[in-house]
Coordinates of C-alpha atoms and ligand atoms in Angstrom, one line a residue:
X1 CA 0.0 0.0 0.0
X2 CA 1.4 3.6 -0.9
X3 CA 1.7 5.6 2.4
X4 CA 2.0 9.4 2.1
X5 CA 3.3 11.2 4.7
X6 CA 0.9 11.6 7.7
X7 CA -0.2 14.8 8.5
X8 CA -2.8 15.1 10.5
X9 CA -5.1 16.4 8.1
X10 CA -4.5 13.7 5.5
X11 CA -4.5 11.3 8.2
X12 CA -7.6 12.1 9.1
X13 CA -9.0 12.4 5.6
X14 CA -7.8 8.6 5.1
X15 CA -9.8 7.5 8.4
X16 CA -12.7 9.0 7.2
X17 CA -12.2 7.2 3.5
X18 CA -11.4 4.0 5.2
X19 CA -7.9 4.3 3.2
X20 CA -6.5 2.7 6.5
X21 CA -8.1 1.4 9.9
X22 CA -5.4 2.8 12.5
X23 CA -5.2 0.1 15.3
X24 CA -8.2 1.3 17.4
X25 CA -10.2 3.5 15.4
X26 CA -13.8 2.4 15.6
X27 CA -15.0 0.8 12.2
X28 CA -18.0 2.7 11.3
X29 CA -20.4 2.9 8.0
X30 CA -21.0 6.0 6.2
X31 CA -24.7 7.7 6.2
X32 CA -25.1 7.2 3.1
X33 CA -24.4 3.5 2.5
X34 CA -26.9 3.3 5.6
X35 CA -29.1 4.7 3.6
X36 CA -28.7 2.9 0.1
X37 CA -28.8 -0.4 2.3
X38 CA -32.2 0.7 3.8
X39 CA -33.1 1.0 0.5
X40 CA -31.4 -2.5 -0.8
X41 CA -33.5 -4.4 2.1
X42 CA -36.6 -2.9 0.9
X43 CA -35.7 -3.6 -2.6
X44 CA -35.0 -7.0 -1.5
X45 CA -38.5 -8.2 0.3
X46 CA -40.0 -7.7 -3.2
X47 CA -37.2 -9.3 -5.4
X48 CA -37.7 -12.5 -7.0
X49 CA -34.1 -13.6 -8.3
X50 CA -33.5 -15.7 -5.3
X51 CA -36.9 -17.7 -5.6
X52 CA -35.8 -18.0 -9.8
X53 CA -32.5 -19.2 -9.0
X54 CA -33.4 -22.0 -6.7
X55 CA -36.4 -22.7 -8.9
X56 CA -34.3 -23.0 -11.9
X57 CA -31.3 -25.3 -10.2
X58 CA -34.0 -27.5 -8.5
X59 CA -35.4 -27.9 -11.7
X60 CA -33.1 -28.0 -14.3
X61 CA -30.7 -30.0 -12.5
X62 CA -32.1 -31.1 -9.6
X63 CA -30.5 -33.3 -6.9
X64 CA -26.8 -32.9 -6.2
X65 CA -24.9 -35.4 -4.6
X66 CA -21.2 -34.9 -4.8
X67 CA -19.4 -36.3 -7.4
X68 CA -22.4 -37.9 -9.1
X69 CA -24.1 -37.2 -12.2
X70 CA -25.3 -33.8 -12.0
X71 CA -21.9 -32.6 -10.1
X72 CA -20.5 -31.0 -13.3
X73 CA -23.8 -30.0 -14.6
X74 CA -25.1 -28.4 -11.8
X75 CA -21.5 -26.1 -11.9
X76 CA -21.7 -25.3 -15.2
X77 CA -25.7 -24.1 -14.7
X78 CA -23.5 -22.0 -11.7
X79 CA -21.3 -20.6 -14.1
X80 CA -23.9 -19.8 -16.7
X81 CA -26.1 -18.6 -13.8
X82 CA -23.4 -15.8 -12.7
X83 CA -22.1 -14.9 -15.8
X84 CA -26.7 -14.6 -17.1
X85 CA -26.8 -12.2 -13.9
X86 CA -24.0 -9.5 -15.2
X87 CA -21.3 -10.9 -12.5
X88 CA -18.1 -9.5 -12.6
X89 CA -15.6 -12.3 -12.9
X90 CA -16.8 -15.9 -12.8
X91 CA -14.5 -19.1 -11.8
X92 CA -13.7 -22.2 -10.4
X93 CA -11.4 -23.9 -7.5
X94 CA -10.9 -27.3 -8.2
X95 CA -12.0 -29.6 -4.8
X96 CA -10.7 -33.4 -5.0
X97 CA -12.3 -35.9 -2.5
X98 CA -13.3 -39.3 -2.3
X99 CA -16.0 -40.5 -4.0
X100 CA -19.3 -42.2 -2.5
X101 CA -21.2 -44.4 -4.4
X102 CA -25.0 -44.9 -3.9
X103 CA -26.8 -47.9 -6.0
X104 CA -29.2 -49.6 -3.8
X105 CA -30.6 -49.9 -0.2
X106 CA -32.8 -52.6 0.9
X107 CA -33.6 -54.1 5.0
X108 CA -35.8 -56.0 6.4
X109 CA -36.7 -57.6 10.4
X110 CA -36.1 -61.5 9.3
X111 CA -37.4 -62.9 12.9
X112 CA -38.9 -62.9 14.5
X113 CA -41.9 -61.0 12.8
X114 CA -40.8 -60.7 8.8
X115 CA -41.2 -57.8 7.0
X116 CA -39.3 -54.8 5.0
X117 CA -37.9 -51.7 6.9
X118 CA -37.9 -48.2 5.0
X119 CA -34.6 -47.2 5.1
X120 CA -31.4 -45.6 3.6
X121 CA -27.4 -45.7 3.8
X122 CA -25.5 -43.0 5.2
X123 CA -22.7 -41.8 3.7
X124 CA -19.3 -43.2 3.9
X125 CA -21.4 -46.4 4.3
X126 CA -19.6 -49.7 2.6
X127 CA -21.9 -52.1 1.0
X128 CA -22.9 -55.6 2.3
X129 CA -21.7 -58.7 1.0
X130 CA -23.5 -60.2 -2.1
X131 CA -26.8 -61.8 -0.6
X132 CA -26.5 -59.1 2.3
X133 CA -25.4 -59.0 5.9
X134 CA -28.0 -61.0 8.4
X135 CA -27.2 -60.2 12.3
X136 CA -29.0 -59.7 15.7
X137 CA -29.7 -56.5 16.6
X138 CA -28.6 -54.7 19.5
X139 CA -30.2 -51.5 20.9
X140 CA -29.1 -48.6 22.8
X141 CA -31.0 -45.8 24.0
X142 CA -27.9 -43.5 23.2
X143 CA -24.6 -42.6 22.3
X144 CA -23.3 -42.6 25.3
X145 CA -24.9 -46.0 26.1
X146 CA -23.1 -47.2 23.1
X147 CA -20.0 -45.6 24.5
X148 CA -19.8 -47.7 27.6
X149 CA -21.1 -50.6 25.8
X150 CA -18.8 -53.9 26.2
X151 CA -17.3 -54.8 22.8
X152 CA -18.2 -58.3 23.3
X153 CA -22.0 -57.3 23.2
X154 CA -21.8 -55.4 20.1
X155 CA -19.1 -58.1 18.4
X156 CA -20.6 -59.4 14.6
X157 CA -24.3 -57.6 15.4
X158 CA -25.9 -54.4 13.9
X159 CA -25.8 -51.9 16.4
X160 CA -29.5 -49.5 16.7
X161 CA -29.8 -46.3 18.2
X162 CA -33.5 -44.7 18.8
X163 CA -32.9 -41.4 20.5
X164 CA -35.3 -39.2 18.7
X165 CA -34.7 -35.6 17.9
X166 CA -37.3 -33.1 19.1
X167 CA -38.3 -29.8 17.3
X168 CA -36.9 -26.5 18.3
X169 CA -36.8 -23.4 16.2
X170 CA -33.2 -23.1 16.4
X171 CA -32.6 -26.7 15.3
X172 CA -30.4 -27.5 18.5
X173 CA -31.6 -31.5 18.4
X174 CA -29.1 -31.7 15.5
X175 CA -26.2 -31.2 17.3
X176 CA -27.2 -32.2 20.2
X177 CA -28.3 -35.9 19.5
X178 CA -29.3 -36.2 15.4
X179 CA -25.8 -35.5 14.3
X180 CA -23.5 -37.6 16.8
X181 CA -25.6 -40.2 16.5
X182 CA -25.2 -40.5 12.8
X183 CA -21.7 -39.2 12.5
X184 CA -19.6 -40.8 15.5
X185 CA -21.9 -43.4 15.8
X186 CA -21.4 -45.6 13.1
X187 CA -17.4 -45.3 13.8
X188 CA -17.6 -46.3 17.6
X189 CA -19.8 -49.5 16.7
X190 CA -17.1 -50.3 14.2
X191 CA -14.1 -49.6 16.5
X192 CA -16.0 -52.0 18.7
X193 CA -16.6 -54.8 16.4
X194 CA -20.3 -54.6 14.9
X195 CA -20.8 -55.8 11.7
X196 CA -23.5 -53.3 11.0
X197 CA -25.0 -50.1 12.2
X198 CA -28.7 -48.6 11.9
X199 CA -30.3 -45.6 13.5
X200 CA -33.3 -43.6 13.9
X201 CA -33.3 -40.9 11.1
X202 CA -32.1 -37.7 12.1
X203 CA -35.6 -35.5 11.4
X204 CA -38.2 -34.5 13.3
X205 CA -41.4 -35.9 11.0
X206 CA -42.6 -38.5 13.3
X207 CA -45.0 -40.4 10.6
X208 CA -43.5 -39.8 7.4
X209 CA -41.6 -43.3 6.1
X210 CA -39.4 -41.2 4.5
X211 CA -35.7 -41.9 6.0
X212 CA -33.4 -39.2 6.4
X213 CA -29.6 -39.7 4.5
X214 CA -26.3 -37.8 5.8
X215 CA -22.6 -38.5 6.2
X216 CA -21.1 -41.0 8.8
X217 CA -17.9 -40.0 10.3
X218 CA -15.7 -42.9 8.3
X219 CA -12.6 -41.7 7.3
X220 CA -10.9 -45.0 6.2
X221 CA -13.1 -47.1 3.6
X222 CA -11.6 -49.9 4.8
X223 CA -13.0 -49.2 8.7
X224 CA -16.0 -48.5 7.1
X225 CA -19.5 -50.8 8.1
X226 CA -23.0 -51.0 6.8
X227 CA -24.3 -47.9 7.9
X228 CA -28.5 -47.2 7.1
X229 CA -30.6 -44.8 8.7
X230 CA -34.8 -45.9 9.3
X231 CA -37.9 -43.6 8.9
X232 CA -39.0 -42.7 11.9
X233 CA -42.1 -45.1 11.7
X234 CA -39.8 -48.2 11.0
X235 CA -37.6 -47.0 13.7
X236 CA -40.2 -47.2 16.1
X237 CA -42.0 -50.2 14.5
X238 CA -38.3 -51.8 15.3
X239 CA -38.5 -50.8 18.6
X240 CA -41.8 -52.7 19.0
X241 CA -40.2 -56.0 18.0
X242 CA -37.5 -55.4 20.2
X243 CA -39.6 -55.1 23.5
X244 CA -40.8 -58.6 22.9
X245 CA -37.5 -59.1 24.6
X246 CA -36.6 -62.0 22.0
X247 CA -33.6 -62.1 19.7
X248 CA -34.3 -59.7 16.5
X249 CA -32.8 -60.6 13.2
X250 CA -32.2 -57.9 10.2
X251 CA -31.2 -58.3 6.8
X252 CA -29.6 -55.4 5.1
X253 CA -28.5 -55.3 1.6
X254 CA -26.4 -52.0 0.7
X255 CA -25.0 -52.0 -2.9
X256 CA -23.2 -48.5 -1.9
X257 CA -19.4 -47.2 -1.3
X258 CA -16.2 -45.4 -2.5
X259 CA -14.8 -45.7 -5.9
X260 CA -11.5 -43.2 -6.1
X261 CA -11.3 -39.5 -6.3
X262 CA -13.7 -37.2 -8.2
X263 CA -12.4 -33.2 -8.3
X264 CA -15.1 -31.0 -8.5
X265 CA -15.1 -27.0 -7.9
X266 CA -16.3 -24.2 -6.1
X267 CA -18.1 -21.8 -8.0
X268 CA -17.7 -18.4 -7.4
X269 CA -19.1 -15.2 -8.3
X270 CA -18.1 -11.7 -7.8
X271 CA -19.1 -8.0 -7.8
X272 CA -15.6 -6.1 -7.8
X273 CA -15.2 -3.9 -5.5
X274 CA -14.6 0.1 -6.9
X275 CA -11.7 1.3 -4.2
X276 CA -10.7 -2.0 -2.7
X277 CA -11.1 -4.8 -5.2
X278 CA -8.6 -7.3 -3.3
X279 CA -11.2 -6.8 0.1
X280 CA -13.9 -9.4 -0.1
X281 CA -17.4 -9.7 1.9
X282 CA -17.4 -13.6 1.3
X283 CA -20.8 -14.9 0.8
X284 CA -22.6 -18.1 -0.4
X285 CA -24.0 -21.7 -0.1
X286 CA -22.8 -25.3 -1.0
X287 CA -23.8 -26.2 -4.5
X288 CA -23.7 -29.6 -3.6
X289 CA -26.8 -32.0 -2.5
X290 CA -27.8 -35.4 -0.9
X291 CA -29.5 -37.2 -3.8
X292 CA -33.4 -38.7 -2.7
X293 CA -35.0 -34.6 -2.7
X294 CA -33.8 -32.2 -5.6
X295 CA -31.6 -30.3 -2.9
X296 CA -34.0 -27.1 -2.2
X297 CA -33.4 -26.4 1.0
X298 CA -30.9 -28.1 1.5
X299 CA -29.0 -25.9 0.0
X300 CA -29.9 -25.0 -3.2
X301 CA -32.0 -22.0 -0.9
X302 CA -28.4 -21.0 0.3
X303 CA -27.0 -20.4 -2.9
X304 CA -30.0 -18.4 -4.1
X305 CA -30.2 -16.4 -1.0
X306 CA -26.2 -14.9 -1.4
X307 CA -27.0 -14.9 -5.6
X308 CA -29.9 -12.9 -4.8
X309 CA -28.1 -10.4 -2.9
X310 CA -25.1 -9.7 -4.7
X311 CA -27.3 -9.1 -7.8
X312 CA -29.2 -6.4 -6.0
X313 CA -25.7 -5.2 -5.2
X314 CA -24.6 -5.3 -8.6
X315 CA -27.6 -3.6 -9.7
X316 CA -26.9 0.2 -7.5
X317 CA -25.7 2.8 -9.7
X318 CA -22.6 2.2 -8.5
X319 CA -19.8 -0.1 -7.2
X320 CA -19.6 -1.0 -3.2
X321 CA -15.9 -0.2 -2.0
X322 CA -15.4 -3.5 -1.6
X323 CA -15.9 -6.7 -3.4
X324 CA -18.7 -8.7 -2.7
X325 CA -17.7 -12.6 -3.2
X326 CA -20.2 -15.6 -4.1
X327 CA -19.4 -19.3 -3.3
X328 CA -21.1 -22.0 -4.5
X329 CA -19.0 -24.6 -2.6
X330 CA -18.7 -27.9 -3.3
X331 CA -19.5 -31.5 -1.2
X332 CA -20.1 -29.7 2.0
X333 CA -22.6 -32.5 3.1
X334 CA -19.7 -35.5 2.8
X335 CA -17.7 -33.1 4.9
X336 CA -17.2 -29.8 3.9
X337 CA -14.7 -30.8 1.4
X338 CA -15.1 -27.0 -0.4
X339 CA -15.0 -25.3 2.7
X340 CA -11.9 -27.5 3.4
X341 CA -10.1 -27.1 0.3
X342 CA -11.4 -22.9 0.2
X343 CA -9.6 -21.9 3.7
X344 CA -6.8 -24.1 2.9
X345 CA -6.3 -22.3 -0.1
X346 CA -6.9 -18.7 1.1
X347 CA -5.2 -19.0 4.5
X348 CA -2.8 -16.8 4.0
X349 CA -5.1 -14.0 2.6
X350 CA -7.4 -13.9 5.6
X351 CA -7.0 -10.1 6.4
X352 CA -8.7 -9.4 2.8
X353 CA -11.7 -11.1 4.1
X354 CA -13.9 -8.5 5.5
X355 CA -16.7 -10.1 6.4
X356 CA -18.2 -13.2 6.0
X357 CA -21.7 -15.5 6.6
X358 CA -22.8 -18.4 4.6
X359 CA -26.8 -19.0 4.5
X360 CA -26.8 -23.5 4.9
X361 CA -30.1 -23.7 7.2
X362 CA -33.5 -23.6 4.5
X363 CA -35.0 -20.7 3.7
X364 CA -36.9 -20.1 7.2
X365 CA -36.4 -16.2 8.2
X366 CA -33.4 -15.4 9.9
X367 CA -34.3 -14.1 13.6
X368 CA -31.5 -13.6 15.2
X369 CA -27.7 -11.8 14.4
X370 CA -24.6 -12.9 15.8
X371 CA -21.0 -11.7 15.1
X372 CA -17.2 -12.3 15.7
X373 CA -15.5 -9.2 15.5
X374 CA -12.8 -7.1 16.9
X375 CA -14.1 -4.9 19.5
X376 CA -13.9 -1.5 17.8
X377 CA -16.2 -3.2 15.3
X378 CA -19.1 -3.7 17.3
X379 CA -20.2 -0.4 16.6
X380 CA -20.4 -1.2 12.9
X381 CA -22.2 -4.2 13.9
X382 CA -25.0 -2.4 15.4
X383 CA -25.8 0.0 12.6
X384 CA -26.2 -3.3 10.3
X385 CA -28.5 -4.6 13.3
X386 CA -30.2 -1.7 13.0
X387 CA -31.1 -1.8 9.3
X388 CA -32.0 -5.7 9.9
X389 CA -34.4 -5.0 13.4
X390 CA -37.2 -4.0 11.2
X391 CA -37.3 -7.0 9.1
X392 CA -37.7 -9.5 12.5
X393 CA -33.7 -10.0 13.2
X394 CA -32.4 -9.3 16.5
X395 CA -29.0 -9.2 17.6
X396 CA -26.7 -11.2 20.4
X397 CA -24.4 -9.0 21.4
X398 CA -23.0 -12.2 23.4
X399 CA -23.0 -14.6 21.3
X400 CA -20.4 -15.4 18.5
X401 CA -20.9 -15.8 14.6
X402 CA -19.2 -18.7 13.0
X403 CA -20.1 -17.9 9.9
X404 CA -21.8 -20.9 8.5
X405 CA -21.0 -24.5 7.4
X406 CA -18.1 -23.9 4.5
X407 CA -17.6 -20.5 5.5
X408 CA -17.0 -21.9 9.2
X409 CA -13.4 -23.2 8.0
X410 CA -12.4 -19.8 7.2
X411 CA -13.3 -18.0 10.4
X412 CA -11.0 -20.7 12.2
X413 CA -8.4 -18.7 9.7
X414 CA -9.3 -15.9 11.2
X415 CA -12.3 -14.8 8.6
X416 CA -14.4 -11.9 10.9
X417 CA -18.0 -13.4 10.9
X418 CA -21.2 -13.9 11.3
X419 CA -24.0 -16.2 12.3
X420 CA -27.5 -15.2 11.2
X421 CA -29.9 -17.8 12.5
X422 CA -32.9 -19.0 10.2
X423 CA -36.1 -20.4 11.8
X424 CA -35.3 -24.3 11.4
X425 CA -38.9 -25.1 13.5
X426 CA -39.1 -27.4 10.0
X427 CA -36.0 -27.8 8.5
X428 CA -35.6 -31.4 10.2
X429 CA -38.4 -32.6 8.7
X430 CA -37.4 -32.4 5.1
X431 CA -33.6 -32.3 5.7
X432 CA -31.6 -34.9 3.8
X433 CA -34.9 -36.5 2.5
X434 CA -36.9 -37.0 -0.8
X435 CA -39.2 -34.6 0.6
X436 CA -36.6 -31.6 0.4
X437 CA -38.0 -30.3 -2.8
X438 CA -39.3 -26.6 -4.3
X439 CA -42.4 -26.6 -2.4
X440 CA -41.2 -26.2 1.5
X441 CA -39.5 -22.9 0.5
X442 CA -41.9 -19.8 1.2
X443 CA -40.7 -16.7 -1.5
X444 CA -41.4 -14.0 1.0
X445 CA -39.3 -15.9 3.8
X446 CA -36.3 -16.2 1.1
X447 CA -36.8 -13.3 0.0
X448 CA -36.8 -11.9 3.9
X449 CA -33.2 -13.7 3.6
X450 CA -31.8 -11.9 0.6
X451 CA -32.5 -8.9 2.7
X452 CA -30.5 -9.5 5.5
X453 CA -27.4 -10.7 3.0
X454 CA -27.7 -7.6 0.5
X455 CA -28.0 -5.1 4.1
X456 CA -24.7 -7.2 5.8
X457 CA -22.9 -7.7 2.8
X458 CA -23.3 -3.7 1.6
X459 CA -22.9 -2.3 4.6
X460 CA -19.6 -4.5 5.5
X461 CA -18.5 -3.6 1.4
X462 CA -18.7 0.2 2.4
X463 CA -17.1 -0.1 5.4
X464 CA -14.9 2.8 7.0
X465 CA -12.4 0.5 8.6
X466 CA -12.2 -3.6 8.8
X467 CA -13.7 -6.1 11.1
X468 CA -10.8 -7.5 12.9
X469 CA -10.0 -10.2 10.6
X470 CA -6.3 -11.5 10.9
X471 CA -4.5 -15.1 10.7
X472 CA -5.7 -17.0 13.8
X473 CA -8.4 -14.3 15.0
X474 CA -11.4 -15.8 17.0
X475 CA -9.8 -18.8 17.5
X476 CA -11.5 -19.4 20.6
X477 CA -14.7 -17.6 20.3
X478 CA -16.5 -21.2 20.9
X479 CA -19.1 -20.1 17.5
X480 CA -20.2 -23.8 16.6
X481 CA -20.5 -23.3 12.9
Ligands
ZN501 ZN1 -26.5 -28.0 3.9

């Protein structure tokens, strides 16, 4: 950067422009880009491209899963999707990870009351043997029960855990039980011998027979079991038998598993910044979906939501100082492998990163604001809360932002962030299913959505001053995404 000599009066002038942040100088946003972001969340309630975009991927590609068929089709529709919109500069970061193969999926109770179980195989999951995998099954009422469990009880049986998630607005049951049980679950049954692992899906429809997919924590293929998650109503049907107190036998025939390395890509789109072009806001969704629904809100709504905004951006009469940044990212539901492969890659240019919140939750309105910023930010912070308070958001002064899922890698770089919470009262019951589809997402809620983004996003872009971000920032700010 070329540093004149500091008088006082050009000092000052370059405070005011934003030319430099001195140390503790409170980061503050002009009246005017108050103003036009006033005017970009009104714009925004009424705006449509969000509800197109989502409408068009759901549609003209529909589901996503990583590395399958409609992986490279799906990015090229993102390319063509920027570059139809008027973005600045469109392109792609290659992301290499393993690739998980889903044929078939089939289970049934073999005794002592035969019949088929609804289910489907988690991610990660190996196959059966030809013919399938017949074992007793043994139940535990938790994780932690399975924990303490004696490896000789679990030895050569298919291991079942029924904890079932309950519905909160804020989604909490996820982490709390759905997640673990789905993720470490499946690994600590393996480390302790089981041949085969099954759980109650991760949702909160209780009578829909439609199971809910998702990744298992298995890193190594070859530590990898039979891993299948039941609808709810077969989970507890399963439960039924099992209280007759006599042995229960499942079948479960998995044609599923890894084959190699795929590379895929983030997508990304920006709007170049007029005075600082190198200085991102860093915005966006994964691209990526799990294949039974067409990937709507999961996250297909994400992606629109941060497209939606930076249009609306891209559409004022001029510029923001800063650029605004789009990422689609890629296989974030295997493990954010784009999220991964994105911070690894833009470690070292953390302090560009002004800002940054990925939308990965539906398309429920966001209700509450959250941030990780430096202290002298937090005044900045409130005049964004104060554009967003009249469109239902309300902000945690105590509570930090991670930023989102992808986006989540970067603020443990040291990325400032956000968190802005979406209503998830229904997210878990579509989540990972062939129910997530078009339907469940409500326009005016997205659209609610895009208004937060275009109001953070602008405001952060016109910025007088940055938001704390630096290499190994926030590194213990406890934000859980
Ligand atoms: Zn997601």
């Amino acid at each position: 950067m070329h540093r004149p000599s500091l008088t006082l009066l050009t000092a000052s002038l370059m405070l005011a422009t934003g030319f430099v942040s001195a140390k503790d100088a409170p980061t503050t946003i002009p009246a005017p880009a108050v103003q036009t972001a006033e005017q970009l969340r009104d714009k925004a309630m009424h705006d449509d491209t969000a509800y197109k975009v989502v409408e068009g991927l759901t549609t003209e590609i529909g589901a996503r899963l990583a590395g399958g068929v409609n992986d490279q089709r799906a990015r090229d529709w993102m390319v063509a999707k920027f570059k139809a919109l008027g973005f600045d500069k469109v392109y792609t970061e290659p992301v290499t990870f393993p690739l998980w193969v889903r044929r078939s999926e089939h289970g049934a109770i073999v005794a002592p009351f035969p019949q088929p179980l609804t289910l489907i195989a988690l991610g990660y999951s190996a196959g059966t043997p030809k013919g399938g995998l017949t074992a007793e099954v043994v139940q535990f009422p938790t994780l932690d029960a399975l924990k303490a469990a004696d490896p000789a009880s679990v030895k050569g049986k298919i291991v079942y855990i029924g904890e079932r998630m309950q519905r909160h607005k804020d989604g909490m049951d996820y982490g709390r039980i759905g997640s673990p049980i789905r993720v470490q679950g499946p690994v600590i049954a393996q480390e302790k011998g089981a041949a085969g692992y099954l759980l109650r899906s991760a949702g909160t429809d209780a009578n829909s027979r439609t199971p809910h997919t998702g990744v298992t924590g298995f890193m190594d293929p070859a530590k990898a079991i039979p891993a299948a998650a039941l609808s709810n109503p077969d989970a507890d049907q399963l439960e039924r038998v099992l209280a007759y107190g006599k042995p229960v036998t499942v079948k479960l025939d998995l044609d599923c598993g890894i084959e190699g390395q795929y590379t895929g890509a983030n997508v990304i789109g920006e709007i170049t910044g007029r005075k600082y072009p190198d200085q991102v806001v860093a915005i966006g969704g994964h691209l990526d979906s799990w294949d039974p629904g067409t990937g709507a809100i999961d996250d297909g709504a994400g992606v629109a939501i941060a497209v939606g905004a930076a249009k609306l951006i891209h559409d004022l009469p001029q510029r923001p100082d800063r650029t605004i940044r789009v990422i689609a990212f890629a296989n974030e539901e295997m493990g954010l492998w784009g999220g991964r492969a994105y911070a690894d890659k833009h470690a070292a240019d953390v302090s560009k990163f002004q800002l940054g919140s990925e939308s990965d939750f539906g398309s429920g309105p966001v209700w509450r604001m959250s941030a990780s910023v430096k202290p002298e930010a937090r005044g900045a912070i409130e005049q964004i809360a104060k554009v967003l308070a009249p469109i239902g958001v309300s902000y945690d002064v105590k509570r930090p932002g991670g930023g989102g899922s992808d986006l989540s890698q970067m603020h443990g770089k040291g990325m400032a962030a956000l968190s802005l919470t979406q209503d998830g009262t229904y997210y878990f019951d579509w989540h990972h299913t062939a129910n997530d589809t078009l339907d469940k997402i409500d326009p005016k809620q997205l659209a609610q959505n895009v208004a937060v983004y275009a109001v953070f996003s602008y405001m952060a872009a016109e910025a007088n001053g940055d938001f704390g971000s630096a290499p190994g920032a926030f590194a213990h700010d406890g934000a859980e995404d």
